[in-house]
Amino acid sequence: MVPRIMFGNGCFDQLPTILNKKRAVGAPFVYLVDDVFKGNDTFINRIKLKGNDVIKYISADYEPKTSQVDVIVTELKEEFQLLPSGIIGIGGGTLLDLAKAVSILLKNPGKAKDYQGWDLVKSPAIYHVGIPTISGTGAEVSRTTVLTGPEKKLGINSDYTPFDQVILDPDLTKTVPKDQWFYTGMDCYIHCIESLNGTYLNAFSQSYGEKAYDLCKEIFLGNLKDEESRAKLMMASWHGGMSIAYSQVGVAHAMSYGMSYVLGTKHGIGNCIVFDKLEDYYPKGVALFKEMKAKHNITLPQGLCKDLTEQQLQTMVDVSLGLTPLWENALGKNWQEVMNEATLKTLFLKM
Amino acid sequence: MVPRIMFGNGCFDQLPTILNKKRAVGAPFVYLVDDVFKGNDTFINRIKLKGNDVIKYISADYEPKTSQVDVIVTELKEEFQLLPSGIIGIGGGTLLDLAKAVSILLKNPGKAKDYQGWDLVKSPAIYHVGIPTISGTGAEVSRTTVLTGPEKKLGINSDYTPFDQVILDPDLTKTVPKDQWFYTGMDCYIHCIESLNGTYLNAFSQSYGEKAYDLCKEIFLGNLKDEESRAKLMMASWHGGMSIAYSQVGVAHAMSYGMSYVLGTKHGIGNCIVFDKLEDYYPKGVALFKEMKAKHNITLPQGLCKDLTEQQLQTMVDVSLGLTPLWENALGKNWQEVMNEATLKTLFLKM
């Protein structure tokens, strides 16, 4: 888990003080920053670069890839004589996951794809800090970094993946567009539903999942003021992430991974598109989701899978069904008696 | 915060595997174990001592002292040529706090009393593991270790205080006597009330505090089965501890520290004795506490302070009023306008 956490409006300004203690002579801090902040000098100047520190702007328009991690790692090794003092990810799930993966790959040989799976990382990562600028993914707290590789979309799940430091500053989420706010917030809500309805559930995950669920209801169905809503969604994301750290996600994530692998659908909206059709698996959760969707006038794209080739559909199904722990959590040890290729294809074709 | 957590019935048996990875050649693991487990071979054999590992049995009949920490540290330095591979605390708040303090003092010069306060520890502690065998104190997660020193009862609050690893095995709390279960559980409940009603509250502490509060209501006023109740109280303790990690306790803790300093009253029951008379400060919380007390047929000692000497009462008041952050959290920046020596003496004399 994350050993150091800072929380509060404006606490982003503590970053330089925190990093100063970790700075090695001649070794830069590398900031991976969502490129929506490019040109936003007011924000960027708060980072206070020093020495050979560098910012790399990265688009979050696409889900993060193992190849992208490899390129950044190679660049950093070429650009600098020393390994960085630390990697700081500033953005949503994409940026946070890239920061985690880069910090691991800087200290572990081979390619990012070699570490997709569970507990394959052998050496501790470089010091890494996560600063979410949108809430819901749980990437700030999780022990995974979900990447699309040449063969699969799967996380690098390891004890070395979690950030060493997280800065939770709800003010940083002020400028998130409404639809993105909803999709990413629903990532958190769906984590809770999957965790709380899963066979892996235990009192640890349950207590975190229930709190995140309660907060989501307050945020998406209540009437909170903006400032309170931002702070609470940041905490909901945190608790939702903690809930799945000791449990698992389920049907929605398994399917949205498959969809994203083939269509490149972004994680937040992908989860929403899938979850919207899962009333047979999560009846109560889906009903509440539809209420939230209605309250915020969200219209989801339809018919994404109807024109897929047979090969594309097959790949989607294969990637999904390969995520055994997710299906086992959702449907139990004998999940293959309930879920098979044909059923999954039918489900995908509804989307 | 605690970077590694294990949760689940029976997970105590994972301890040898976890420690093997941290063992340095010739450097023992030192187990500080509550002496109620002395002679309980079934339990003790699960520890699986190796090499020059050693168990030190310690009574939890008294609150932990700075002098006690100094003695253990001196003994360990005399007994072994190398610093230990790690310190493992097994027991309630007393044992967990001792383990945290010993691990700090093995790496920092001087006496334990020198570090009572906030952020006075300069060097990282030795690897230390916490294994609670009773739930409620939050000592397993907190960044403090509360010690009675020559001049004050105050914690060593630092970034190096939290455990490196915590093992949460609800089965270990099976044998806790009912009255102790109640008193220690109420430590958690009172943490929540103090945190949620404090001026330091923020969305981080609030979300943890609310969850711990909800769990306490389920546990102490609901009708849970024993196994579920044990697991949930372990999580309530965790969340309650997290809530005050980023907030503070309040009137009950400030007063019970004073009482304990003079009378040696144990923390759990001391909090209950004090909280029972705090309806002016926490009306709703105290009312619910009285319901819980009635449901579990708990009778608290009365009249503890009526025979104190004037000097004893004065010391009690001085130790309490010295805890500025607690009063500030409870009553605001201008707390001295509300609370003074005379008011506090009157309150103590009710107890």
PDB file of N, CA and C in Angstrom, chain B residues 23 30-31:
ATOM      1  N   ARG B  23      15.248 -11.302   6.772  1.00  0.00           N
ATOM      2  CA  ARG B  23      16.226 -11.776   7.750  1.00  0.00           C
ATOM      3  C   ARG B  23      17.654 -11.496   7.289  1.00  0.00           C
ATOM      4  N   VAL B  30      13.128 -10.118  16.985  1.00  0.00           N
ATOM      5  CA  VAL B  30      12.767 -10.000  18.392  1.00  0.00           C
ATOM      6  C   VAL B  30      11.249  -9.840  18.477  1.00  0.00           C
ATOM      7  N   TYR B  31      10.616 -10.771  19.174  1.00  0.00           N
ATOM      8  CA  TYR B  31       9.160 -10.751  19.324  1.00  0.00           C
ATOM      9  C   TYR B  31       8.797 -10.200  20.694  1.00  0.00           C
TER      10      TYR B  31
END
